[in-house]
XYZ file of C-alpha atoms in Angstrom:
747
model
C 3.718 -10.627 -26.974
C -0.068 -10.024 -27.376
C -1.601 -8.527 -24.221
C -5.005 -7.421 -23.018
C -5.634 -4.786 -20.303
C -8.536 -3.774 -18.078
C -9.097 -0.566 -20.064
C -12.036 0.297 -22.328
C -11.679 2.917 -25.053
C -14.049 5.894 -24.940
C -14.897 7.885 -28.050
C -15.818 11.530 -27.392
C -15.965 14.896 -29.185
C -13.649 17.815 -28.460
C -15.943 20.283 -26.696
C -15.599 22.917 -23.972
C -17.743 22.763 -20.832
C -19.111 25.515 -18.553
C -18.479 25.196 -14.817
C -20.756 26.624 -12.084
C -20.563 26.684 -8.285
C -23.795 25.764 -6.452
C -24.496 27.050 -2.918
C -27.489 26.755 -0.590
C -29.070 29.126 1.906
C -29.576 27.881 4.570
C -26.653 25.392 4.318
C -27.654 21.820 3.412
C -25.421 18.943 4.580
C -27.376 16.051 3.134
C -25.986 15.244 -0.325
C -29.158 13.684 -1.732
C -31.188 16.685 -0.505
C -28.879 19.009 -2.500
C -29.610 17.020 -5.671
C -33.343 17.117 -4.933
C -33.335 20.908 -4.419
C -31.670 21.523 -7.816
C -33.774 18.989 -9.710
C -37.021 20.711 -8.689
C -36.331 23.039 -11.635
C -36.942 21.646 -15.177
C -33.880 23.307 -16.733
C -31.605 21.393 -14.380
C -33.042 17.927 -14.828
C -32.011 15.319 -17.357
C -28.672 13.961 -18.519
C -27.223 17.160 -20.040
C -25.655 18.234 -16.788
C -22.953 16.871 -14.500
C -23.472 17.703 -10.826
C -21.540 16.486 -7.768
C -23.627 18.421 -5.155
C -21.410 21.547 -5.144
C -20.050 21.805 -8.706
C -22.273 21.914 -11.806
C -21.033 21.354 -15.380
C -23.156 22.173 -18.431
C -22.500 21.901 -22.192
C -24.085 25.384 -22.548
C -23.693 28.787 -20.879
C -26.602 30.063 -18.720
C -28.024 33.522 -19.657
C -26.844 35.157 -16.390
C -23.511 34.815 -14.482
C -25.529 34.274 -11.264
C -28.823 32.366 -11.249
C -30.998 32.074 -8.136
C -33.665 29.398 -7.710
C -36.250 28.961 -4.958
C -36.686 25.355 -3.771
C -38.377 23.591 -0.847
C -37.020 20.887 1.480
C -38.597 17.438 1.350
C -38.636 16.947 5.129
C -40.518 20.056 6.262
C -41.313 22.113 3.127
C -39.110 25.002 4.317
C -37.735 27.328 1.589
C -34.112 27.061 0.377
C -32.364 29.472 -2.004
C -30.106 27.717 -4.539
C -27.468 30.033 -6.062
C -25.683 28.972 -9.280
C -22.573 31.063 -10.011
C -20.516 30.841 -13.224
C -16.827 30.142 -12.458
C -15.021 29.281 -15.720
C -14.957 27.683 -19.155
C -13.307 24.273 -18.845
C -11.110 23.312 -21.839
C -11.763 19.874 -23.426
C -8.775 18.093 -21.812
C -9.639 19.269 -18.276
C -13.327 18.526 -18.836
C -12.525 14.860 -19.249
C -11.388 14.413 -15.656
C -14.048 16.498 -13.944
C -17.160 16.120 -16.063
C -16.869 12.604 -17.389
C -15.899 11.125 -14.021
C -19.053 12.736 -12.553
C -21.019 11.259 -15.458
C -19.713 7.779 -14.725
C -20.542 8.182 -11.045
C -24.122 8.922 -12.117
C -24.133 5.907 -14.443
C -23.042 3.703 -11.515
C -25.923 4.998 -9.398
C -28.380 4.273 -12.225
C -27.014 0.702 -12.193
C -27.965 0.545 -8.466
C -24.367 0.779 -7.261
C -23.570 2.653 -4.035
C -20.488 4.824 -3.631
C -18.291 3.979 -0.627
C -15.099 5.980 -0.476
C -13.874 6.310 -4.063
C -15.436 3.154 -5.500
C -18.903 1.743 -6.238
C -20.439 -1.431 -4.815
C -23.628 -3.434 -5.022
C -24.953 -3.937 -1.463
C -27.881 -5.958 -2.859
C -25.644 -8.936 -3.721
C -23.337 -9.212 -0.686
C -21.196 -12.228 0.145
C -21.696 -13.081 3.812
C -18.912 -14.651 5.889
C -20.923 -15.163 9.109
C -18.288 -17.241 10.924
C -16.087 -14.123 11.088
C -18.844 -11.437 11.294
C -17.829 -10.115 7.886
C -19.668 -9.146 4.726
C -18.227 -8.391 1.269
C -19.849 -5.963 -1.147
C -18.905 -6.681 -4.788
C -18.174 -3.653 -6.926
C -16.084 -1.886 -9.533
C -13.232 0.565 -9.659
C -13.676 3.016 -12.538
C -11.332 5.828 -13.505
C -11.318 7.896 -16.663
C -7.999 9.313 -17.893
C -6.172 10.466 -21.003
C -3.460 7.899 -21.780
C -0.945 7.659 -24.613
C -3.499 5.573 -26.497
C -6.308 8.113 -26.012
C -9.226 8.502 -23.621
C -9.900 5.276 -21.711
C -11.916 3.974 -18.797
C -9.960 1.820 -16.356
C -12.337 -0.766 -14.916
C -11.626 -3.476 -12.362
C -13.428 -5.767 -9.958
C -13.235 -4.648 -6.322
C -14.663 -5.798 -3.002
C -15.439 -3.782 0.122
C -14.971 -5.651 3.379
C -17.296 -4.594 6.207
C -17.803 -5.925 9.714
C -21.397 -6.797 10.510
C -21.232 -5.203 13.958
C -21.031 -1.456 14.648
C -18.173 0.313 16.441
C -20.472 0.566 19.465
C -21.053 -3.222 19.391
C -17.286 -3.694 19.306
C -16.808 -1.293 22.255
C -19.464 -3.019 24.387
C -18.007 -6.437 23.586
C -14.495 -5.256 24.468
C -15.735 -3.717 27.739
C -17.147 -7.061 28.858
C -13.823 -8.782 28.061
C -11.073 -6.503 29.393
C -12.695 -4.312 32.062
C -10.168 -1.723 33.297
C -8.059 -1.905 30.108
C -11.127 -1.056 28.019
C -10.085 2.419 26.840
C -6.519 1.352 25.959
C -7.680 -1.719 24.040
C -10.389 0.161 22.128
C -7.939 2.944 21.218
C -5.360 0.401 20.042
C -7.909 -1.306 17.775
C -9.799 1.690 16.409
C -7.211 4.468 16.025
C -5.734 4.276 12.536
C -8.626 2.185 11.200
C -11.291 3.287 8.701
C -15.002 3.328 9.513
C -18.060 3.551 7.267
C -20.979 5.770 8.318
C -24.197 3.862 7.679
C -26.343 6.934 6.936
C -24.345 8.237 3.941
C -21.814 5.468 3.115
C -18.824 7.754 3.671
C -15.509 6.489 5.015
C -13.484 8.224 7.715
C -10.108 7.525 9.300
C -10.265 7.210 13.117
C -7.673 9.637 14.529
C -8.786 9.584 18.161
C -11.638 8.803 20.543
C -13.110 11.614 22.639
C -14.175 9.932 25.882
C -15.629 13.187 27.255
C -18.070 13.924 24.421
C -21.483 12.254 24.066
C -24.290 12.303 21.460
C -25.980 14.810 23.796
C -22.987 17.198 23.463
C -23.610 20.342 21.423
C -21.818 21.797 18.407
C -22.234 24.902 16.253
C -24.063 24.297 12.967
C -23.128 26.186 9.735
C -25.727 28.864 10.393
C -24.411 29.513 13.922
C -27.188 27.515 15.602
C -26.221 25.355 18.615
C -27.578 21.799 18.458
C -26.842 18.370 19.924
C -25.668 15.455 17.767
C -28.942 13.706 18.608
C -30.881 16.663 17.161
C -28.598 16.907 14.104
C -29.072 13.262 13.072
C -32.823 13.468 13.636
C -33.126 16.649 11.552
C -30.715 15.707 8.736
C -31.176 11.938 8.422
C -34.330 11.031 10.417
C -32.155 8.827 12.674
C -32.823 8.251 16.390
C -29.654 7.692 18.463
C -30.309 4.831 20.918
C -27.271 4.930 23.246
C -26.795 8.426 24.689
C -23.754 7.443 26.784
C -21.312 6.394 24.039
C -18.059 8.332 23.408
C -17.371 10.017 20.057
C -15.004 8.992 17.263
C -12.664 11.786 16.121
C -11.611 12.350 12.503
C -9.139 15.121 11.683
C -9.346 15.839 7.939
C -6.038 16.090 6.101
C -5.034 19.560 4.930
C -6.210 18.736 1.413
C -9.667 17.758 2.740
C -10.184 20.833 4.934
C -12.500 23.591 3.868
C -11.052 26.836 2.629
C -10.196 29.420 5.219
C -7.450 27.469 6.943
C -9.578 26.491 9.962
C -8.779 22.944 11.077
C -12.144 21.252 11.465
C -12.578 18.125 13.570
C -15.331 15.700 12.596
C -17.056 13.823 15.435
C -18.812 10.548 14.608
C -21.186 8.367 16.625
C -19.918 4.755 17.067
C -23.483 3.411 16.847
C -23.687 4.723 13.255
C -20.219 3.502 12.172
C -19.152 0.118 10.875
C -15.539 -1.006 10.914
C -14.046 -1.753 7.497
C -11.082 -3.853 6.471
C -9.042 -6.276 8.555
C -7.237 -5.841 11.850
C -3.855 -7.468 12.582
C -5.411 -10.475 14.325
C -7.569 -11.200 11.266
C -4.617 -10.854 8.891
C -2.668 -13.401 10.926
C -5.610 -15.822 10.974
C -5.170 -18.238 8.076
C -8.843 -19.305 8.157
C -10.119 -15.721 7.917
C -7.835 -14.943 4.961
C -8.731 -18.198 3.215
C -12.486 -17.609 3.607
C -12.165 -14.039 2.279
C -9.961 -15.135 -0.652
C -12.627 -17.643 -1.707
C -14.753 -14.616 -2.677
C -12.142 -12.029 -3.711
C -9.533 -14.024 -5.635
C -10.517 -13.525 -9.264
C -8.651 -15.042 -12.228
C -8.107 -13.200 -15.560
C -11.068 -14.908 -17.270
C -13.444 -13.939 -14.449
C -12.112 -10.370 -14.475
C -12.636 -10.065 -18.218
C -16.172 -11.445 -17.914
C -16.984 -8.952 -15.134
C -15.809 -6.058 -17.338
C -17.861 -7.274 -20.310
C -20.871 -7.590 -18.012
C -20.284 -4.013 -16.797
C -20.209 -2.562 -20.342
C -23.221 -4.658 -21.321
C -25.190 -3.424 -18.294
C -24.539 0.200 -19.357
C -25.476 -0.415 -22.993
C -28.633 -2.352 -22.043
C -29.886 0.207 -19.487
C -31.581 3.039 -21.446
C -31.215 5.611 -18.651
C -27.470 4.875 -18.258
C -26.905 4.963 -22.014
C -28.801 8.261 -22.230
C -26.291 9.844 -19.802
C -23.426 9.049 -22.190
C -25.168 9.846 -25.476
C -26.241 13.251 -24.095
C -22.528 14.135 -24.001
C -21.734 12.233 -27.264
C -19.712 9.564 -25.457
C -19.450 5.979 -26.685
C -17.825 2.962 -24.991
C -16.033 0.176 -26.857
C -17.714 -3.173 -26.220
C -14.459 -5.040 -25.475
C -11.328 -4.419 -23.417
C -8.121 -3.042 -24.890
C -5.835 -5.321 -26.925
C -2.186 -4.322 -27.352
C 1.363 -5.699 -27.545
C 4.159 -5.820 -24.975
C 7.576 -7.431 -24.550
C 8.908 -10.190 -22.308
C 12.459 -10.500 -21.007
C 13.926 -14.031 -21.136
C 14.507 -15.916 -17.840
C 17.524 -14.615 -15.906
C 20.695 -16.610 -15.268
C 21.231 -17.146 -11.513
C 24.876 -17.282 -10.382
C 25.734 -19.470 -7.343
C 29.045 -20.132 -5.579
C 30.360 -22.693 -8.058
C 27.746 -22.958 -10.818
C 24.959 -21.122 -12.643
C 21.300 -21.977 -13.185
C 18.154 -20.496 -14.711
C 15.362 -18.680 -12.903
C 13.022 -20.595 -15.224
C 9.711 -19.555 -16.750
C 8.144 -19.114 -13.305
C 11.090 -17.110 -11.866
C 11.521 -19.578 -8.993
C 14.854 -21.170 -8.044
C 13.961 -22.446 -4.558
C 15.276 -25.957 -5.219
C 18.647 -24.772 -6.544
C 19.070 -22.179 -3.757
C 19.219 -24.886 -1.074
C 21.180 -27.375 -3.202
C 23.983 -25.172 -4.557
C 26.740 -23.427 -2.632
C 26.209 -19.759 -1.801
C 28.464 -17.099 -3.371
C 29.914 -15.968 -0.047
C 29.491 -18.070 3.094
C 30.050 -16.960 6.687
C 30.748 -20.021 8.832
C 28.894 -20.296 12.134
C 31.800 -20.665 14.556
C 30.377 -18.964 17.637
C 26.621 -18.753 18.076
C 23.925 -19.156 20.729
C 20.422 -20.619 20.927
C 17.874 -19.525 23.575
C 14.752 -21.618 24.251
C 12.343 -22.684 27.006
C 12.370 -26.134 28.593
C 9.311 -27.320 26.675
C 11.029 -26.433 23.372
C 14.353 -28.116 24.235
C 13.642 -31.096 21.954
C 12.777 -28.816 19.020
C 15.886 -26.694 19.679
C 18.143 -29.773 19.560
C 16.451 -31.043 16.374
C 16.939 -27.601 14.820
C 20.686 -27.536 15.631
C 21.214 -31.114 14.366
C 19.415 -30.311 11.104
C 21.531 -27.141 10.701
C 24.674 -29.275 11.042
C 23.383 -31.674 8.380
C 22.059 -29.318 5.704
C 24.164 -26.113 5.949
C 27.454 -27.655 4.630
C 25.730 -28.526 1.311
C 25.227 -24.766 0.843
C 28.877 -24.076 1.710
C 28.224 -23.004 5.331
C 30.166 -24.784 8.106
C 28.378 -24.932 11.476
C 29.940 -25.451 14.921
C 27.920 -26.579 17.944
C 26.204 -23.519 19.481
C 25.961 -22.634 23.165
C 22.507 -23.895 24.204
C 20.686 -21.708 26.761
C 17.566 -23.249 28.308
C 15.252 -20.771 30.072
C 12.983 -21.556 33.035
C 10.000 -19.625 31.602
C 8.921 -17.642 28.528
C 8.677 -14.197 30.150
C 10.161 -11.385 28.073
C 12.463 -10.353 30.918
C 13.818 -13.916 31.193
C 14.874 -13.883 27.526
C 16.453 -10.424 27.821
C 18.357 -11.277 31.009
C 19.718 -14.530 29.586
C 20.868 -12.875 26.340
C 22.583 -10.050 28.268
C 24.327 -12.475 30.643
C 25.639 -14.777 27.902
C 26.474 -12.311 25.136
C 30.155 -11.544 24.449
C 31.986 -9.834 21.536
C 32.837 -13.103 19.745
C 29.179 -14.166 19.353
C 28.204 -13.985 15.663
C 24.452 -14.540 15.925
C 21.757 -15.106 18.551
C 18.952 -17.572 17.707
C 15.855 -17.136 19.896
C 13.054 -19.724 19.891
C 9.701 -18.393 21.143
C 6.913 -20.818 22.181
C 4.270 -18.443 20.730
C 4.133 -15.316 18.582
C 3.963 -12.169 20.717
C 4.713 -8.720 19.344
C 5.909 -7.185 22.624
C 8.402 -9.998 23.292
C 9.686 -9.941 19.714
C 10.118 -6.142 19.850
C 12.017 -6.312 23.161
C 14.510 -8.895 21.846
C 14.994 -7.016 18.556
C 15.592 -3.729 20.384
C 18.196 -5.395 22.621
C 20.006 -7.016 19.678
C 19.805 -4.052 17.266
C 20.338 -1.048 19.559
C 21.545 -1.889 23.072
C 23.914 -4.840 22.404
C 24.305 -5.053 18.617
C 24.400 -8.628 17.334
C 22.572 -10.284 14.409
C 19.504 -12.147 15.699
C 17.150 -14.792 14.351
C 13.743 -15.283 15.991
C 11.944 -18.590 15.383
C 8.423 -19.522 16.543
C 8.595 -23.120 17.796
C 5.590 -24.137 15.685
C 7.712 -23.400 12.584
C 10.200 -26.157 13.508
C 7.730 -28.632 15.030
C 6.866 -30.685 11.922
C 9.620 -33.323 11.311
C 8.634 -33.785 7.639
C 9.098 -30.064 6.898
C 12.018 -29.417 9.268
C 14.786 -29.809 6.689
C 13.332 -27.319 4.189
C 12.531 -24.821 6.992
C 16.050 -25.057 8.451
C 17.631 -24.642 4.993
C 15.790 -21.327 4.609
C 16.792 -20.233 8.138
C 20.445 -21.131 7.425
C 20.396 -18.941 4.301
C 18.722 -16.119 6.235
C 21.331 -16.262 9.011
C 24.125 -16.275 6.418
C 22.733 -13.051 4.916
C 22.436 -11.415 8.353
C 26.123 -12.169 8.931
C 27.100 -10.443 5.671
C 27.065 -13.449 3.335
C 25.815 -13.429 -0.277
C 23.499 -16.136 -1.612
C 23.198 -15.705 -5.387
C 23.838 -13.040 -8.017
C 22.873 -11.982 -11.547
C 24.905 -10.594 -14.404
C 24.888 -6.788 -13.903
C 26.812 -5.274 -16.863
C 27.067 -1.689 -15.596
C 30.247 -0.680 -13.778
C 30.468 1.965 -11.051
C 26.734 1.724 -10.360
C 25.104 2.331 -6.980
C 21.437 1.367 -6.554
C 19.325 2.762 -3.693
C 15.910 1.899 -2.295
C 13.803 4.266 -0.167
C 10.592 3.605 1.755
C 8.707 5.182 4.668
C 6.828 3.488 7.508
C 4.052 5.485 9.200
C 3.065 4.306 12.667
C -0.579 5.429 12.404
C -1.833 3.528 15.438
C 0.599 5.150 17.846
C 0.608 8.506 16.067
C 4.371 8.410 16.497
C 7.313 9.334 14.328
C 7.566 8.016 10.810
C 10.647 6.040 9.836
C 12.442 6.562 6.520
C 14.580 3.635 5.389
C 17.433 3.919 2.862
C 19.299 0.908 1.469
C 22.320 1.318 -0.879
C 24.278 -1.282 -2.836
C 27.976 -1.602 -1.934
C 29.438 -3.750 -4.722
C 29.261 -4.212 -8.473
C 27.115 -7.362 -8.341
C 24.519 -5.595 -6.110
C 24.684 -8.346 -3.477
C 25.996 -6.342 -0.494
C 23.982 -3.507 1.036
C 24.356 -0.621 3.459
C 21.246 0.476 5.354
C 20.248 3.402 7.555
C 17.120 5.088 8.894
C 15.947 8.556 9.844
C 12.953 9.617 11.918
C 10.407 12.246 10.890
C 7.514 14.113 12.458
C 4.027 12.482 12.280
C 2.331 12.334 8.893
C 5.319 13.708 6.956
C 5.772 11.616 3.805
C 8.990 12.961 2.335
C 12.323 12.174 3.876
C 13.915 15.353 5.199
C 16.875 13.419 6.594
C 17.495 11.775 3.228
C 20.533 13.883 2.437
C 22.570 12.739 5.464
C 21.651 9.092 4.868
C 22.756 9.227 1.246
C 26.020 10.973 2.135
C 26.810 8.096 4.526
C 25.831 5.565 1.847
C 28.113 7.125 -0.793
C 30.989 7.280 1.720
C 30.489 3.583 2.456
C 30.505 2.817 -1.291
C 33.765 4.781 -1.553
C 35.309 2.811 1.357
C 34.519 -0.493 -0.375
C 35.377 0.509 -3.975
C 38.072 3.229 -3.496
C 36.092 5.539 -5.793
C 32.794 7.397 -5.946
C 29.915 5.854 -7.957
C 29.563 7.302 -11.458
C 25.906 6.377 -11.809
C 23.211 6.279 -9.085
C 19.738 4.773 -9.583
C 17.178 5.455 -6.833
C 13.961 3.459 -6.430
C 11.453 5.359 -4.268
C 8.531 3.392 -2.819
C 5.404 4.651 -1.062
C 4.562 7.666 -3.254
C 1.145 8.346 -4.801
C 0.471 10.172 -8.085
C -0.168 13.450 -6.271
C 3.343 13.558 -4.817
C 5.340 12.733 -7.938
C 6.233 16.367 -8.618
C 7.337 16.866 -5.014
C 9.650 13.850 -5.248
C 10.964 15.039 -8.621
C 11.671 18.476 -7.147
C 12.286 18.338 -3.407
C 13.918 14.917 -3.035
C 16.025 15.214 -6.185
C 17.275 18.549 -4.841
C 18.426 16.712 -1.694
C 20.336 14.266 -3.891
C 22.029 17.098 -5.800
C 23.037 18.848 -2.549
C 24.398 15.552 -1.298
C 26.619 15.138 -4.382
C 27.909 18.707 -3.983
C 29.238 17.832 -0.513
C 31.806 15.561 -2.219
C 33.164 18.480 -4.275
C 31.960 20.633 -7.169
C 33.357 18.234 -9.746
C 31.327 15.253 -8.476
C 28.228 15.035 -10.682
C 27.146 11.409 -11.060
C 24.475 10.423 -13.560
C 21.207 10.071 -11.655
C 17.847 8.409 -12.248
C 14.966 8.431 -9.756
C 12.115 5.957 -10.233
C 8.937 5.936 -8.164
C 7.688 2.373 -7.623
C 3.921 1.956 -7.232
C 2.443 -1.357 -6.073
C -1.101 -0.292 -5.170
C -2.441 0.193 -8.658
C -5.610 -0.911 -10.430
C -4.091 -1.707 -13.833
C -4.241 -5.406 -14.739
C -2.424 -6.934 -17.705
C -3.389 -10.283 -19.230
C -1.664 -12.509 -21.760
C -4.009 -12.767 -24.740
C -2.724 -16.004 -26.306
C -3.200 -18.949 -26.467
C -6.033 -18.049 -24.060
C -6.572 -15.271 -21.564
C -4.296 -15.704 -18.537
C -1.551 -14.132 -16.460
C 1.489 -12.842 -18.377
C 4.800 -14.484 -17.512
C 7.476 -12.876 -15.306
C 9.449 -10.245 -17.219
C 6.457 -8.930 -19.202
C 6.698 -5.174 -19.878
C 4.161 -2.681 -21.217
C 5.448 0.859 -21.853
C 2.896 2.402 -24.228
C -0.865 2.908 -24.853
C -1.943 2.685 -21.159
C 0.994 4.773 -19.920
C 0.361 8.448 -19.144
C 0.860 11.171 -21.757
C 2.931 13.414 -19.499
C 5.043 10.776 -17.692
C 7.947 8.493 -18.563
C 6.499 5.287 -17.105
C 6.141 1.540 -17.647
C 4.397 -1.503 -16.158
C 6.412 -4.603 -15.253
C 5.141 -8.042 -14.234
C 7.948 -9.655 -12.244
C 6.179 -12.505 -10.428
C 4.431 -15.749 -11.277
C 1.166 -16.342 -9.406
C -0.616 -19.683 -9.145
C -4.022 -18.300 -8.142
C -5.955 -15.169 -9.023
C -4.616 -12.352 -11.198
C -1.064 -11.034 -11.090
C -0.703 -7.313 -10.302
C 1.945 -5.470 -12.338
C 4.183 -2.865 -10.730
C 4.113 0.697 -12.070
C 7.458 2.481 -12.478
C 7.531 6.252 -13.066
C 10.891 7.773 -14.021
C 10.558 11.208 -12.379
C 14.165 12.306 -13.042
C 16.800 10.908 -15.386
C 20.281 11.988 -16.459
C 21.535 8.391 -16.813
C 21.524 8.428 -20.657
C 20.145 4.899 -20.550
C 17.597 3.715 -23.093
C 14.206 2.772 -21.575
C 14.927 -0.896 -22.291
C 18.032 -0.864 -20.046
C 16.186 0.808 -17.158
C 13.379 -1.743 -17.466
C 15.849 -4.659 -17.619
C 17.735 -3.456 -14.518
C 14.435 -3.075 -12.638
C 13.512 -6.650 -13.549
C 16.943 -8.009 -12.574
C 16.671 -6.319 -9.173
C 13.429 -8.174 -8.395
C 15.602 -11.354 -8.288
C 17.935 -10.133 -5.527
C 15.738 -10.156 -2.419
C 17.487 -12.732 -0.235
C 14.442 -13.706 1.840
C 12.842 -15.420 -1.149
C 14.406 -17.666 -3.857
C 12.228 -16.129 -6.556
C 11.226 -12.734 -7.876
C 9.373 -10.184 -5.733
C 6.979 -7.421 -6.852
C 9.447 -4.560 -6.401
C 13.232 -4.173 -6.842
C 15.176 -5.750 -3.938
C 16.441 -2.404 -2.520
C 12.791 -1.235 -2.196
C 11.817 -4.446 -0.436
C 14.841 -4.159 1.878
C 14.030 -0.495 2.657
C 10.422 -1.472 3.414
C 11.488 -4.328 5.727
C 14.002 -2.070 7.501
C 11.609 0.873 8.011
C 8.818 -1.472 9.127
C 10.971 -3.314 11.671
C 12.406 -0.096 13.118
C 8.966 1.572 13.288
C 7.071 -1.471 14.534
C 9.561 -3.157 16.872
C 12.930 -1.472 17.428
C 11.723 2.131 17.989
C 15.285 3.428 17.896
C 18.349 3.952 15.701
C 19.934 0.574 14.849
C 23.626 0.336 15.691
C 26.072 1.322 12.932
C 27.862 -1.987 13.644
C 24.993 -3.787 11.891
C 24.368 -1.378 9.021
C 26.615 -3.077 6.442
C 24.632 -6.322 6.785
C 20.977 -7.159 6.139
C 20.363 -7.600 9.891
C 16.627 -6.810 9.559
C 15.665 -9.719 7.268
């Protein structure tokens, strides 16, 4: 199928580049001042240099290995010595990443774009959303890489969401609302969030709040001088701090961000000079907020393509920007990349007594509630808990269950109805404990409102303390009589899965195959343990799953406890199938490009050690695929007109990386905006499968997530592992009972 991508070819010569380190005496913090100090000297002006404030790249070698220049500061005319030291000759391939990315950053600045974090935005054309105190800066993501099809610039539309009030405004507002709980509430909101400093447009993660420090507190400057934060901002940025009694925001740079020397530096920020970015949980749950934001950010393929053409045109029509590229003999194509991909046909969906098609849109919602499930678990002994004001809704829910579940092959007995006198968390817990007995199959709990603490308490009781499958329903969900039937049908299917039932299946040709999904949940707000979730298939049709979790120390991405989890999973597979799996495919979610080698080495080693524990002769064929959702690649169907490619579209060349075995897969149909493909990187493979088979299996697995009668963005085991790790980390905060681990209790 003909496809277009958000990549623009770049034509460049093969040439080496000379790299220099630039230092200042005395030390200069202000980035723009560093540029000014270097550009005072004619030989270091103009486009034939790439400079990022500490590293200088030139297409020529300077006469001396060390060059010293005398410059003067703009603010007070004081002298500064600029030292330029030769470090190395950069070969052409390496030069691309370092030099040309710096060049494009300079081009963006010439186009009046401002860098915030890694991307560039235009603050002069913001979209204001005043009803929510939000503002959106439009911008572009640009990234230059060597791909299989050559050197290309990835370019995409991006928006930066900022709050219009400062962190100090937020703190003062919160203080007037909550009084004594002020510090707890502010910490809960700010810790884990990202703030933007207004004086240099840098972003920082909030790791803590230091309530004892003030802007009048002192710190040691680079040159050993003691100064207050008030003095520092006045001297460096000409900024007067108004509120001298505010606490300080703490940022602890990651190891990779720390300066050489191994000293852990803590960065202190002033709330008055910080703006919150992004959305908090309350905003994400607010339909109106999300709808108003989407009105500005949801961009269809045509609009995306137009934005990219406009970007290239703005470079080519701005002489200063064009001069930057021509000085290094670079030339941009005027249109985006055209290529060809493949599309898998719609999958056949197998139900209890018939088969159907997933269709062109990969959606079988109507059939899922009309046909019988593959494996039904009848509801013989179950309980419903609700408050007095929801008694009518609870009875309507049970009656509708009795009417619609049999059509799906599920027989439903009358449940034990438990009416509570109030909606306090303790009332729910006490009633469940008093009524629960070993024969109860599932507990249905109807909450009058959504409250995280109450939900977490019930889930912890039902998953850890007294293991029983549980279904929580917010009464608003079952309050509309016209929608009640379709809502209850979905709940009936969900309960059936939690009891160990199977809803639908696909044709999976491979025998003796075990598929695993791995994901990690980091509880950034609480700074607590991370949770690693592992989900393994138990049967040939990949419709039954075993799940387990392990806990890890804060900030640790890779699963150290993976080995023990996988051993338990393989044992469970053996119990069900009376043999060990001959082929194991692992889908690993939540890994960035920088950690691919660690996964390929460290985690694969854990797998190998795990296999060895079953005997020296046990050596199953293994493939490990990293699944990446947060990517900037966009793929468009090119005919009959530009649009979203259909589900099952695959691209495995041209825009894939030279040194990786990877492919892009579009598994979903979207009705609005632009579909985002999923990037699969095969980091280890002894399966002897052709790429086409691996891609087809990955696509099939996106059909098997039982919470949705359609395809999802990632293979079902990844989605299950994500849901498991999230629920344990967010709500359960403990090891789920092994009694539940052979069922999808966490859906």
